[in-house]
């Protein structure tokens, strides 16, 4: 720990030592956009900021009108640094309007462009917290369903009807190129090796039980979801598929704000949340509470054929079960604005969940003529409790020079999970005559601890070039005690089975630093960077016999982005990044889980990380009616980590574990289109098709395979009458190859209706998921004489009825608000902090 602490402070001070001097030049904003104008035209440029914090506002709407009218002539949105550019406007007089959800509109009239004044530099445009009625804000400042940035796609899910009253998992099901399987496992473009972030940061809450956390996170608390399929060197390179960043709703309006919702679903499903915010002066106080009770059945069928040199026999297995999950989360935050350009925030959250799982596996063993010769019914009664807490300390400093910024953060989180599974298996003759019973208990206490320290610095080098640098230290520890106890009838007690138990400890420390240079010139925009990481891991098997598996390595992760704007509406981009997928503690733990004795699963402590070279080529075209994005991508994976099955032909048992294959390759094409053919109808259509090639010659020749997979998603949102909202969502995924078989196709349809009430402050929602009950997960696996054909389903055809309500009490007087709205809110700035 002493070495980790000293390393952190050395990395933390690095940006200050390198970039403490102010930039040269005068007071003109640095790093802002530039204008290359067509003949006889002019342009506008400026920067949109929050009045209270002076932070840039991303994707604010900038509209250009014919002077003295409401004839819309053009517009744009701000970039991640708040800048906007509108160019090639004919010489004339214009009116300008800037708007963003939750803020008052900003107006500037009589903006003149002429031969003598071709460029109007509007400087800093400050937006103040809005005071209009909520219904009015939602109508006049509605954001697009999909927005595109330099390195990410932003999906605004705040008004997604199909997942209203649901969870984060339900939201992710509606994101293009994202697939969620039966157990809640998430994949992006076919890869399950992805990184889940909450507000741009990793969390222990998503590390130990990602599926459980996403199933308890209320959809109503999420503002948007960002997908970074090829993140830059600024971000953690963990995850082959990229990063899914979940941005939570955060109130910044002055006064007292309340948001609450309650939902009820068929077959005992209830959830609700309450979020309170009070902002006054230099303080912003937030707290929230959410509750979720979810009861779902699951069922499945498995048919296995075992062929040996002497005989062939079969297994017909049917699974039926039920799972109840209760979770609640409490959040709180205090933000203090030290100055107009500096803020300090302390944020924390606590969550606990409990679940009860009951299931029965009916195993019927068949001889070569398919006549039964043995039967067993294995029942499981499982209980699980989990407690999580997390504390964040964030400091942010902005300087008078546009684009110059420093942010520092520290985070600590812990998770305590207690799991207890009880197994009872009765063996009988085919006619029901009793043979014998086995009983087992499997307690699994787990602890997860995460420390994270990070510093990021942005420094404009010139009007067109910016440097970003930062450092990060991540210290993660996991401990899991897997115990297996067998029932001894003679003593009428459970006896510890040392051979099939283990005590496992895993430590992963990552020390990272990065540097990025980005700039623009004419139609070109570029970014290049590199990230250096030293990773020290140790997998320690303490029981039954002590074994240590250390793995320390140094890695470089370069990234590059190059964008060329063909026109105001069209652009192309090439990008590249190197990424890594580190095996997690579950994949490394050699403990064999006998939840299903015929299909046990375990880890491999000798697993190595896989490294990925990821390339993308993007074509983007936008218009007032919608947008179209075409992406071609290629991923080359070395030391590919995959799940493999090792069969035992004598017993018919399939042991599932992990292994490193030589390499893998993915070639793909992705399409995302948005279209608003009429004012009341919006369509979002996406598709992803790719070819997978797997080279497993290092293990066995049968692990060489290749194949294609396609997935598509369709979402239609329609406003019926004045304010009825209708939404229809469809999903399809084709069959696809795995290392030892194939996945079956999967498809589903969802529908929802929304109606505003109480003058727009409330909303009633009715939605139904998986209307035709087709969301099923199937696969076929073949390995050394054993063929396994399975089909499973978790309850997914559900109807929900929900109500949400928002209330705001603004402290400012109407006169003060009017002065701020018409007073300009603009500052050309200058000088240094």
Coordinates of N, CA, C and O in Angstrom, one line a residue, residues 34-37 75-77 85-89 522-523 565-571 620-623:
X34 N -12.9 26.9 -35.5 CA -12.5 27.9 -36.4 C -13.5 27.9 -37.6 O -14.2 26.9 -37.8
X35 N -13.5 28.9 -38.4 CA -14.5 29.0 -39.5 C -13.7 29.2 -40.8 O -12.9 30.2 -41.0
X36 N -14.0 28.4 -41.8 CA -13.6 28.5 -43.1 C -14.8 28.8 -44.0 O -15.7 27.9 -44.1
X37 N -15.0 30.0 -44.5 CA -16.3 30.4 -45.1 C -16.3 30.3 -46.6 O -15.2 30.5 -47.3
X75 N -29.3 25.7 -38.0 CA -28.9 25.5 -36.6 C -27.9 24.4 -36.4 O -27.4 23.8 -37.3
X76 N -27.5 24.2 -35.1 CA -26.5 23.2 -34.8 C -26.6 22.9 -33.3 O -27.5 23.4 -32.6
X77 N -25.7 22.1 -32.8 CA -25.6 21.8 -31.4 C -24.2 22.0 -30.9 O -23.3 21.9 -31.7
X85 N -20.6 26.3 -33.9 CA -20.2 27.1 -35.1 C -21.4 26.9 -36.1 O -21.9 25.8 -36.4
X86 N -21.8 28.0 -36.7 CA -22.8 28.0 -37.8 C -22.2 28.8 -38.9 O -21.9 30.0 -38.7
X87 N -21.9 28.2 -40.0 CA -21.2 29.0 -41.1 C -21.9 28.9 -42.4 O -23.0 28.2 -42.5
X88 N -21.4 29.6 -43.4 CA -21.9 29.7 -44.7 C -23.3 30.3 -44.8 O -24.2 29.8 -45.5
X89 N -23.6 31.3 -43.9 CA -24.9 32.0 -43.9 C -24.8 33.2 -44.8 O -23.8 34.0 -44.8
X522 N -9.4 23.4 -40.9 CA -10.3 23.2 -42.1 C -11.3 22.2 -41.8 O -11.9 22.1 -40.7
X523 N -11.5 21.2 -42.7 CA -12.5 20.2 -42.5 C -12.0 19.0 -41.7 O -12.7 18.1 -41.5
X565 N -14.8 16.4 -42.5 CA -16.2 16.9 -42.7 C -16.3 17.2 -44.2 O -15.7 18.1 -44.8
X566 N -17.2 16.3 -44.9 CA -17.4 16.5 -46.3 C -18.3 17.7 -46.5 O -18.2 18.4 -47.6
X567 N -19.2 18.0 -45.6 CA -20.1 19.1 -45.7 C -20.6 19.4 -44.3 O -20.3 18.7 -43.3
X568 N -21.5 20.3 -44.1 CA -22.1 20.6 -42.8 C -22.9 19.4 -42.3 O -23.0 19.2 -41.1
X569 N -23.4 18.6 -43.2 CA -24.3 17.5 -42.8 C -23.6 16.1 -42.9 O -24.2 15.1 -42.5
X570 N -22.4 16.1 -43.5 CA -21.8 14.8 -43.8 C -20.3 14.7 -43.3 O -19.6 15.7 -43.5
X571 N -19.9 13.6 -42.7 CA -18.6 13.5 -42.3 C -18.1 12.0 -42.3 O -19.0 11.1 -42.3
X620 N -21.2 9.4 -41.4 CA -22.3 10.1 -40.7 C -22.9 11.1 -41.6 O -22.2 12.0 -42.1
X621 N -24.2 11.1 -41.7 CA -25.0 12.1 -42.4 C -26.2 12.5 -41.6 O -26.9 11.6 -41.1
X622 N -26.4 13.8 -41.4 CA -27.5 14.3 -40.6 C -28.3 15.3 -41.4 O -27.8 15.9 -42.3
X623 N -29.5 15.4 -41.1 CA -30.4 16.4 -41.7 C -31.5 16.8 -40.7 O -31.6 16.2 -39.6

